[in-house]
Amino acid sequence: MSQNLERLNQPEREQRLSALKEIVKQEEFPQRDPRYINNHIHTIYSFSPYSPTAAVYSAAKAGLCTAGIIDHDSIAGAKEFLEAGEIMDLPVTCGFELRVSWKDSPYANQRLNNPDQDGVAYMTMQGVAERFFPRVEEFLKPLRDKRNQRNRKMIADLNTRLSQDMQIDFDQDVIPLSEFNNGGSITERHLMYALAKKITDKLGRGDATIKFLEEQNISLSEKNLTMLKDVDYPYYEYDVLGILKSSFIPQIFIPADEELCSLDEFVKLGEEISAIPCYAYLGDVTDSVTGDKAAQKFEDDFLDELFDYLDQEGIQAITYMPARNTKQQLDRLKALCQEHNKFQISGEDINTPRQNFICYAMENPEFANLIDSTWALIAHERVANQDPEKAFFSKQTIQTYQQVEDRISYFKSLI
């Protein structure tokens, strides 16, 4: 499989798609499980070991019956994702993710779903039809440019903490790790990936990398040490990155400001492109279900009031990750979604090679609604591409199907 991923991660999209066409002819794929869906897969256009083509291939190889691309601040990989989906005969959806400013809301000084910053929420735009990709790019490009101004400042701060031979150059070390020149974004993960590569290039993998990290006063768990001693792992720097992200990012993080759109601007864009703005529920973390988050409080103390505010602002959909929360949290969330007539969308974010494309929580019949929603989302995207006036949240559609469950049933029937 790694050899195929190498072919599917070639520099040019035409090379990647051509390779996929050949692989499909030569390779057998597992039967697709109707329970396995994922609407939140990151690609190289934000941060991931997967090109859009490789992501579609990997989704099919895992047995998913649908897949969805969601990149930070970028729609640039969506066209390739669609084309790869056609080659694989795998239904796909497209969207993007943004940090959105809530400074003009009652939650300006509260921690929403962003571990790094108060008054800023991660939100997704789901079901973006291909005809609107140019408008989305027009909206996102200035935000990426402003984000890079902050990225450069964080690299400058990082360099003050590093020896001269470990200095990171944003233009030479960071940008080449991204798809920035092709419409991709540069995230904090890129900054730490550049440092991870600098460490292994200068010092080598294994004991030398471990020694460097310990000299930075980074506490390494037994799991960390086991991974760092596996010097033959092809994605070794991703493991180093994961450790650096939790250690260095809090030290150098600069709060986002000018790169953020407002909540009103985000909602307005959704209306303009007939897409679906979503609030991404995180929920309080106590004993982390996935083991990758520190204990921290998020929306649960004011979740009822938050739903009232989402109604007021025209946010009609919620996206969440079933494997990330407790049953009590999910039961409460689903009840509020039903009470407030919210469209529920699911996806487990994929951005590292060790992650499984399958969310096994979807085997629970309690989440069957999320499977139905996914097929409705796919149908919405196809309809919106032909006639936006008939999209899922168009006035015409809402007048006919006021309850979101009825709308889901209708759109699902179109597949």
GROMACS .gro file of C-alpha atoms in nm:
model
  415
    1MET     CA    1   0.000   0.000   0.000
    2SER     CA    2   0.284   0.244   0.077
    3GLN     CA    3   0.414   0.203  -0.278
    4ASN     CA    4   0.072   0.294  -0.413
    5LEU     CA    5   0.052   0.596  -0.183
    6GLU     CA    6   0.386   0.713  -0.316
    7ARG     CA    7   0.246   0.698  -0.670
    8LEU     CA    8  -0.073   0.873  -0.560
    9ASN     CA    9   0.126   1.149  -0.388
   10GLN     CA   10   0.330   1.249  -0.693
   11PRO     CA   11   0.383   1.626  -0.734
   12GLU     CA   12   0.126   1.688  -1.008
   13ARG     CA   13  -0.247   1.615  -0.985
   14GLU     CA   14  -0.249   1.473  -1.339
   15GLN     CA   15   0.019   1.223  -1.235
   16ARG     CA   16  -0.180   1.125  -0.928
   17LEU     CA   17  -0.507   1.075  -1.113
   18SER     CA   18  -0.335   0.882  -1.392
   19ALA     CA   19  -0.175   0.652  -1.134
   20LEU     CA   20  -0.513   0.593  -0.970
   21LYS     CA   21  -0.664   0.486  -1.302
   22GLU     CA   22  -0.393   0.221  -1.336
   23ILE     CA   23  -0.421   0.105  -0.975
   24VAL     CA   24  -0.798   0.059  -1.005
   25LYS     CA   25  -0.742  -0.177  -1.298
   26GLN     CA   26  -0.482  -0.384  -1.114
   27GLU     CA   27  -0.594  -0.395  -0.751
   28GLU     CA   28  -0.886  -0.548  -0.564
   29PHE     CA   29  -1.075  -0.341  -0.308
   30PRO     CA   30  -1.283  -0.462  -0.014
   31GLN     CA   31  -1.658  -0.460  -0.022
   32ARG     CA   32  -1.782  -0.123   0.099
   33ASP     CA   33  -1.955  -0.123   0.434
   34PRO     CA   34  -2.269   0.095   0.428
   35ARG     CA   35  -2.202   0.199   0.788
   36TYR     CA   36  -1.863   0.353   0.718
   37ILE     CA   37  -1.870   0.716   0.613
   38ASN     CA   38  -1.630   1.003   0.676
   39ASN     CA   39  -1.699   1.365   0.581
   40HIS     CA   40  -1.384   1.519   0.732
   41ILE     CA   41  -1.066   1.406   0.556
   42HIS     CA   42  -0.776   1.650   0.535
   43THR     CA   43  -0.533   1.641   0.243
   44ILE     CA   44  -0.199   1.795   0.144
   45TYR     CA   45  -0.389   2.117   0.071
   46SER     CA   46  -0.399   2.176   0.446
   47PHE     CA   47  -0.197   1.915   0.633
   48SER     CA   48  -0.199   1.542   0.569
   49PRO     CA   49   0.010   1.261   0.423
   50TYR     CA   50  -0.258   1.218   0.156
   51SER     CA   51  -0.314   1.399  -0.170
   52PRO     CA   52  -0.685   1.423  -0.259
   53THR     CA   53  -0.633   1.123  -0.489
   54ALA     CA   54  -0.453   0.926  -0.218
   55ALA     CA   55  -0.728   1.013   0.030
   56VAL     CA   56  -1.000   0.875  -0.196
   57TYR     CA   57  -0.795   0.563  -0.261
   58SER     CA   58  -0.732   0.513   0.111
   59ALA     CA   59  -1.099   0.561   0.192
   60ALA     CA   60  -1.196   0.296  -0.063
   61LYS     CA   61  -0.917   0.066   0.056
   62ALA     CA   62  -1.056   0.091   0.409
   63GLY     CA   63  -1.404  -0.004   0.291
   64LEU     CA   64  -1.576   0.333   0.326
   65CYS     CA   65  -1.886   0.381   0.116
   66THR     CA   66  -1.846   0.760   0.100
   67ALA     CA   67  -1.571   1.015   0.168
   68GLY     CA   68  -1.556   1.391   0.220
   69ILE     CA   69  -1.271   1.639   0.182
   70ILE     CA   70  -1.232   1.914   0.442
   71ASP     CA   71  -0.916   2.125   0.429
   72HIS     CA   72  -0.830   2.421   0.648
   73ASP     CA   73  -0.871   2.752   0.464
   74SER     CA   74  -0.864   2.581   0.123
   75ILE     CA   75  -1.091   2.437  -0.145
   76ALA     CA   76  -0.802   2.374  -0.386
   77GLY     CA   77  -0.802   1.996  -0.348
   78ALA     CA   78  -1.175   1.952  -0.402
   79LYS     CA   79  -1.172   1.926  -0.783
   80GLU     CA   80  -0.912   1.649  -0.770
   81PHE     CA   81  -1.110   1.479  -0.493
   82LEU     CA   82  -1.419   1.475  -0.713
   83GLU     CA   83  -1.225   1.337  -1.008
   84ALA     CA   84  -1.067   1.066  -0.794
   85GLY     CA   85  -1.411   0.979  -0.662
   86GLU     CA   86  -1.535   0.931  -1.018
   87ILE     CA   87  -1.240   0.704  -1.101
   88MET     CA   88  -1.304   0.496  -0.786
   89ASP     CA   89  -1.683   0.515  -0.829
   90LEU     CA   90  -1.689   0.639  -0.470
   91PRO     CA   91  -1.949   0.905  -0.378
   92VAL     CA   92  -1.777   1.208  -0.224
   93THR     CA   93  -1.857   1.549  -0.078
   94CYS     CA   94  -1.654   1.868  -0.059
   95GLY     CA   95  -1.610   2.143   0.195
   96PHE     CA   96  -1.358   2.337   0.402
   97GLU     CA   97  -1.284   2.436   0.760
   98LEU     CA   98  -1.215   2.777   0.908
   99ARG     CA   99  -1.145   2.945   1.237
  100VAL     CA  100  -1.426   3.198   1.269
  101SER     CA  101  -1.432   3.504   1.494
  102TRP     CA  102  -1.717   3.527   1.744
  103LYS     CA  103  -1.593   3.855   1.895
  104ASP     CA  104  -1.925   4.025   1.823
  105SER     CA  105  -2.122   3.751   1.998
  106PRO     CA  106  -2.205   3.685   2.364
  107TYR     CA  107  -1.924   3.427   2.353
  108ALA     CA  108  -1.640   3.666   2.266
  109ASN     CA  109  -1.455   3.581   2.588
  110GLN     CA  110  -1.554   3.218   2.621
  111ARG     CA  111  -1.384   2.897   2.515
  112LEU     CA  112  -1.597   2.746   2.240
  113ASN     CA  113  -1.443   2.454   2.047
  114ASN     CA  114  -1.094   2.597   1.995
  115PRO     CA  115  -0.834   2.474   2.248
  116ASP     CA  116  -0.603   2.766   2.169
  117GLN     CA  117  -0.817   3.078   2.174
  118ASP     CA  118  -1.134   3.220   2.332
  119GLY     CA  119  -1.403   3.371   2.113
  120VAL     CA  120  -1.291   3.175   1.806
  121ALA     CA  121  -1.469   2.867   1.674
  122TYR     CA  122  -1.376   2.599   1.429
  123MET     CA  123  -1.655   2.579   1.172
  124THR     CA  124  -1.701   2.381   0.855
  125MET     CA  125  -1.871   2.464   0.528
  126GLN     CA  126  -2.019   2.138   0.403
  127GLY     CA  127  -2.171   2.044   0.070
  128VAL     CA  128  -1.988   2.296  -0.149
  129ALA     CA  129  -2.090   2.240  -0.511
  130GLU     CA  130  -1.820   2.249  -0.778
  131ARG     CA  131  -1.971   2.550  -0.953
  132PHE     CA  132  -1.891   2.759  -0.645
  133PHE     CA  133  -1.525   2.658  -0.604
  134PRO     CA  134  -1.398   2.982  -0.769
  135ARG     CA  135  -1.605   3.199  -0.533
  136VAL     CA  136  -1.480   3.004  -0.231
  137GLU     CA  137  -1.119   3.047  -0.345
  138GLU     CA  138  -1.178   3.421  -0.384
  139PHE     CA  139  -1.303   3.430  -0.024
  140LEU     CA  140  -1.026   3.215   0.124
  141LYS     CA  141  -0.713   3.345  -0.047
  142PRO     CA  142  -0.688   3.673   0.149
  143LEU     CA  143  -0.737   3.480   0.472
  144ARG     CA  144  -0.450   3.243   0.387
  145ASP     CA  145  -0.224   3.538   0.306
  146LYS     CA  146  -0.300   3.700   0.641
  147ARG     CA  147  -0.250   3.370   0.819
  148ASN     CA  148   0.099   3.347   0.676
  149GLN     CA  149   0.188   3.681   0.830
  150ARG     CA  150   0.113   3.522   1.168
  151ASN     CA  151   0.294   3.202   1.068
  152ARG     CA  152   0.611   3.401   0.995
  153LYS     CA  153   0.593   3.568   1.336
  154MET     CA  154   0.559   3.229   1.507
  155ILE     CA  155   0.860   3.095   1.318
  156ALA     CA  156   1.058   3.400   1.428
  157ASP     CA  157   0.959   3.329   1.789
  158LEU     CA  158   1.042   2.961   1.749
  159ASN     CA  159   1.390   3.046   1.619
  160THR     CA  160   1.469   3.240   1.937
  161ARG     CA  161   1.435   2.909   2.121
  162LEU     CA  162   1.654   2.708   1.885
  163SER     CA  163   2.028   2.688   1.832
  164GLN     CA  164   2.175   2.846   1.520
  165ASP     CA  165   2.204   2.517   1.333
  166MET     CA  166   1.834   2.441   1.396
  167GLN     CA  167   1.691   2.768   1.264
  168ILE     CA  168   1.379   2.739   1.045
  169ASP     CA  169   1.344   2.949   0.729
  170PHE     CA  170   0.977   2.999   0.641
  171ASP     CA  171   1.036   3.030   0.266
  172GLN     CA  172   1.290   2.751   0.232
  173ASP     CA  173   1.178   2.505   0.502
  174VAL     CA  174   0.803   2.555   0.547
  175ILE     CA  175   0.643   2.661   0.220
  176PRO     CA  176   0.789   2.362   0.025
  177LEU     CA  177   0.613   2.128   0.270
  178SER     CA  178   0.277   2.274   0.172
  179GLU     CA  179   0.061   2.328  -0.136
  180PHE     CA  180   0.055   2.702  -0.072
  181ASN     CA  181   0.158   2.784  -0.428
  182ASN     CA  182  -0.136   2.575  -0.552
  183GLY     CA  183  -0.401   2.724  -0.326
  184GLY     CA  184  -0.329   2.525  -0.012
  185SER     CA  185  -0.297   2.658   0.342
  186ILE     CA  186  -0.006   2.656   0.587
  187THR     CA  187  -0.104   2.549   0.938
  188GLU     CA  188   0.075   2.521   1.272
  189ARG     CA  189   0.135   2.156   1.185
  190HIS     CA  190   0.348   2.265   0.889
  191LEU     CA  191   0.564   2.473   1.122
  192MET     CA  192   0.623   2.178   1.353
  193TYR     CA  193   0.675   1.941   1.060
  194ALA     CA  194   0.952   2.168   0.933
  195LEU     CA  195   1.114   2.151   1.275
  196ALA     CA  196   1.071   1.773   1.289
  197LYS     CA  197   1.246   1.739   0.953
  198LYS     CA  198   1.522   1.976   1.064
  199ILE     CA  199   1.583   1.762   1.373
  200THR     CA  200   1.603   1.433   1.185
  201ASP     CA  201   1.803   1.580   0.896
  202LYS     CA  202   2.060   1.733   1.129
  203LEU     CA  203   2.072   1.470   1.403
  204GLY     CA  204   1.926   1.152   1.259
  205ARG     CA  205   1.637   0.940   1.380
  206GLY     CA  206   1.620   0.744   1.703
  207ASP     CA  207   1.838   0.819   2.006
  208ALA     CA  208   1.965   1.154   1.874
  209THR     CA  209   1.611   1.282   1.819
  210ILE     CA  210   1.506   1.153   2.162
  211LYS     CA  211   1.802   1.330   2.324
  212PHE     CA  212   1.719   1.658   2.148
  213LEU     CA  213   1.356   1.647   2.263
  214GLU     CA  214   1.454   1.568   2.620
  215GLU     CA  215   1.700   1.858   2.615
  216GLN     CA  216   1.404   2.082   2.530
  217ASN     CA  217   1.242   1.964   2.856
  218ILE     CA  218   0.982   1.765   2.663
  219SER     CA  219   0.841   1.478   2.866
  220LEU     CA  220   0.824   1.162   2.655
  221SER     CA  221   0.582   0.882   2.739
  222GLU     CA  222   0.658   0.516   2.684
  223LYS     CA  223   0.437   0.533   2.375
  224ASN     CA  224   0.639   0.831   2.247
  225LEU     CA  225   0.967   0.650   2.306
  226THR     CA  226   0.847   0.336   2.130
  227MET     CA  227   0.751   0.538   1.823
  228LEU     CA  228   1.071   0.742   1.824
  229LYS     CA  229   1.283   0.426   1.836
  230ASP     CA  230   1.107   0.289   1.527
  231VAL     CA  231   1.355   0.451   1.290
  232ASP     CA  232   1.229   0.259   0.987
  233TYR     CA  233   0.875   0.396   1.009
  234PRO     CA  234   0.822   0.579   0.676
  235TYR     CA  235   0.634   0.866   0.840
  236TYR     CA  236   0.873   0.907   1.134
  237GLU     CA  237   0.863   1.287   1.121
  238TYR     CA  238   0.486   1.277   1.173
  239ASP     CA  239   0.543   1.116   1.513
  240VAL     CA  240   0.799   1.382   1.600
  241LEU     CA  241   0.556   1.647   1.481
  242GLY     CA  242   0.286   1.517   1.714
  243ILE     CA  243   0.517   1.556   2.012
  244LEU     CA  244   0.636   1.901   1.904
  245LYS     CA  245   0.282   2.024   1.844
  246SER     CA  246   0.183   1.970   2.206
  247SER     CA  247   0.512   2.113   2.337
  248PHE     CA  248   0.616   2.404   2.116
  249ILE     CA  249   0.290   2.541   1.975
  250PRO     CA  250   0.163   2.660   2.315
  251GLN     CA  251   0.493   2.845   2.363
  252ILE     CA  252   0.492   3.030   2.031
  253PHE     CA  253   0.119   3.049   1.952
  254ILE     CA  254   0.002   3.394   1.846
  255PRO     CA  255  -0.375   3.443   1.861
  256ALA     CA  256  -0.541   3.462   1.521
  257ASP     CA  257  -0.701   3.795   1.436
  258GLU     CA  258  -0.692   3.949   1.088
  259GLU     CA  259  -0.708   3.611   0.916
  260LEU     CA  260  -1.047   3.538   1.073
  261CYS     CA  261  -1.375   3.603   0.900
  262SER     CA  262  -1.669   3.699   1.119
  263LEU     CA  263  -1.958   3.466   1.193
  264ASP     CA  264  -2.187   3.687   0.985
  265GLU     CA  265  -1.947   3.672   0.689
  266PHE     CA  266  -1.929   3.294   0.718
  267VAL     CA  267  -2.307   3.257   0.719
  268LYS     CA  268  -2.344   3.501   0.432
  269LEU     CA  269  -2.093   3.303   0.224
  270GLY     CA  270  -2.289   2.984   0.292
  271GLU     CA  271  -2.606   3.148   0.162
  272GLU     CA  272  -2.425   3.283  -0.143
  273ILE     CA  273  -2.284   2.944  -0.245
  274SER     CA  274  -2.584   2.733  -0.135
  275ALA     CA  275  -2.361   2.539   0.105
  276ILE     CA  276  -2.411   2.438   0.468
  277PRO     CA  277  -2.232   2.631   0.747
  278CYS     CA  278  -2.179   2.404   1.046
  279TYR     CA  279  -2.080   2.454   1.405
  280ALA     CA  280  -1.827   2.184   1.500
  281TYR     CA  281  -1.917   2.047   1.844
  282LEU     CA  282  -1.620   1.945   2.057
  283GLY     CA  283  -1.755   1.909   2.410
  284ASP     CA  284  -1.574   1.908   2.742
  285VAL     CA  285  -1.276   1.674   2.763
  286THR     CA  286  -1.233   1.493   3.094
  287ASP     CA  287  -1.091   1.147   3.035
  288SER     CA  288  -1.018   1.183   2.664
  289VAL     CA  289  -1.200   0.913   2.469
  290THR     CA  290  -0.926   0.914   2.206
  291GLY     CA  291  -0.639   0.981   2.445
  292ASP     CA  292  -0.507   1.277   2.244
  293LYS     CA  293  -0.656   1.573   2.430
  294ALA     CA  294  -0.578   1.726   2.765
  295ALA     CA  295  -0.861   1.774   3.012
  296GLN     CA  296  -1.030   2.101   2.922
  297LYS     CA  297  -1.376   2.255   2.930
  298PHE     CA  298  -1.546   2.369   2.613
  299GLU     CA  299  -1.916   2.421   2.531
  300ASP     CA  300  -2.102   2.184   2.761
  301ASP     CA  301  -2.175   2.432   3.042
  302PHE     CA  302  -2.364   2.662   2.804
  303LEU     CA  303  -2.467   2.425   2.526
  304ASP     CA  304  -2.843   2.495   2.552
  305GLU     CA  305  -2.789   2.870   2.522
  306LEU     CA  306  -2.539   2.813   2.241
  307PHE     CA  307  -2.804   2.632   2.037
  308ASP     CA  308  -3.040   2.927   2.086
  309TYR     CA  309  -2.767   3.156   1.954
  310LEU     CA  310  -2.700   2.929   1.655
  311ASP     CA  311  -3.071   2.954   1.571
  312GLN     CA  312  -3.051   3.331   1.591
  313GLU     CA  313  -2.745   3.345   1.363
  314GLY     CA  314  -2.882   3.104   1.102
  315ILE     CA  315  -2.645   2.813   1.169
  316GLN     CA  316  -2.866   2.520   1.079
  317ALA     CA  317  -2.620   2.232   1.100
  318ILE     CA  318  -2.391   2.067   1.354
  319THR     CA  319  -2.092   1.850   1.274
  320TYR     CA  320  -1.944   1.617   1.534
  321MET     CA  321  -1.722   1.312   1.576
  322PRO     CA  322  -1.896   1.016   1.744
  323ALA     CA  323  -1.570   0.859   1.861
  324ARG     CA  324  -1.460   1.178   2.037
  325ASN     CA  325  -1.731   1.209   2.300
  326THR     CA  326  -1.904   1.015   2.576
  327LYS     CA  327  -2.248   0.864   2.531
  328GLN     CA  328  -2.394   1.122   2.768
  329GLN     CA  329  -2.251   1.409   2.564
  330LEU     CA  330  -2.374   1.263   2.237
  331ASP     CA  331  -2.722   1.185   2.369
  332ARG     CA  332  -2.758   1.545   2.486
  333LEU     CA  333  -2.619   1.684   2.161
  334LYS     CA  334  -2.850   1.475   1.943
  335ALA     CA  335  -3.153   1.571   2.153
  336LEU     CA  336  -3.070   1.940   2.110
  337CYS     CA  337  -3.024   1.892   1.735
  338GLN     CA  338  -3.367   1.736   1.712
  339GLU     CA  339  -3.524   2.005   1.929
  340HIS     CA  340  -3.369   2.281   1.716
  341ASN     CA  341  -3.424   2.109   1.380
  342LYS     CA  342  -3.051   2.093   1.306
  343PHE     CA  343  -2.891   1.895   1.023
  344GLN     CA  344  -2.639   1.653   1.180
  345ILE     CA  345  -2.317   1.576   0.989
  346SER     CA  346  -2.040   1.346   1.099
  347GLY     CA  347  -1.672   1.304   1.019
  348GLU     CA  348  -1.353   1.205   1.199
  349ASP     CA  349  -1.069   1.436   1.098
  350ILE     CA  350  -0.789   1.248   0.923
  351ASN     CA  351  -0.450   1.419   0.904
  352THR     CA  352  -0.187   1.169   1.019
  353PRO     CA  353  -0.077   0.832   0.875
  354ARG     CA  354  -0.152   0.639   1.195
  355GLN     CA  355  -0.522   0.728   1.187
  356ASN     CA  356  -0.777   0.476   1.069
  357PHE     CA  357  -1.014   0.600   0.800
  358ILE     CA  358  -1.292   0.397   0.961
  359CYS     CA  359  -1.487   0.539   1.252
  360TYR     CA  360  -1.599   0.219   1.425
  361ALA     CA  361  -1.848   0.414   1.635
  362MET     CA  362  -2.061   0.424   1.319
  363GLU     CA  363  -2.135   0.053   1.373
  364ASN     CA  364  -2.365   0.163   1.655
  365PRO     CA  365  -2.725   0.179   1.523
  366GLU     CA  366  -2.771   0.499   1.727
  367PHE     CA  367  -2.571   0.680   1.458
  368ALA     CA  368  -2.767   0.553   1.160
  369ASN     CA  369  -2.902   0.907   1.120
  370LEU     CA  370  -2.551   1.024   1.032
  371ILE     CA  371  -2.533   0.776   0.747
  372ASP     CA  372  -2.865   0.903   0.610
  373SER     CA  373  -2.739   1.261   0.648
  374THR     CA  374  -2.428   1.179   0.448
  375TRP     CA  375  -2.627   1.051   0.152
  376ALA     CA  376  -2.852   1.357   0.174
  377LEU     CA  377  -2.539   1.575   0.178
  378ILE     CA  378  -2.406   1.407  -0.136
  379ALA     CA  379  -2.740   1.455  -0.311
  380HIS     CA  380  -2.758   1.819  -0.197
  381GLU     CA  381  -2.418   1.888  -0.350
  382ARG     CA  382  -2.520   1.739  -0.683
  383VAL     CA  383  -2.850   1.927  -0.686
  384ALA     CA  384  -2.685   2.257  -0.587
  385ASN     CA  385  -2.439   2.217  -0.872
  386GLN     CA  386  -2.729   2.202  -1.118
  387ASP     CA  387  -2.983   2.433  -0.955
  388PRO     CA  388  -2.896   2.615  -0.629
  389GLU     CA  389  -3.261   2.710  -0.584
  390LYS     CA  390  -3.330   2.343  -0.505
  391ALA     CA  391  -3.044   2.292  -0.258
  392PHE     CA  392  -3.094   2.151   0.092
  393PHE     CA  393  -3.141   2.485   0.268
  394SER     CA  394  -3.294   2.683  -0.017
  395LYS     CA  395  -3.616   2.870   0.058
  396GLN     CA  396  -3.801   2.654  -0.191
  397THR     CA  397  -3.685   2.330  -0.028
  398ILE     CA  398  -3.752   2.448   0.327
  399GLN     CA  399  -4.105   2.551   0.233
  400THR     CA  400  -4.169   2.201   0.102
  401TYR     CA  401  -3.985   2.010   0.376
  402GLN     CA  402  -3.982   2.216   0.695
  403GLN     CA  403  -3.850   1.937   0.917
  404VAL     CA  404  -3.489   1.846   0.852
  405GLU     CA  405  -3.567   1.473   0.884
  406ASP     CA  406  -3.813   1.500   0.596
  407ARG     CA  407  -3.559   1.690   0.390
  408ILE     CA  408  -3.298   1.421   0.457
  409SER     CA  409  -3.537   1.150   0.346
  410TYR     CA  410  -3.615   1.337   0.026
  411PHE     CA  411  -3.253   1.410  -0.067
  412LYS     CA  412  -3.142   1.060   0.021
  413SER     CA  413  -3.405   0.927  -0.221
  414LEU     CA  414  -3.233   1.117  -0.504
  415ILE     CA  415  -2.918   0.900  -0.485
   0.00000   0.00000   0.00000
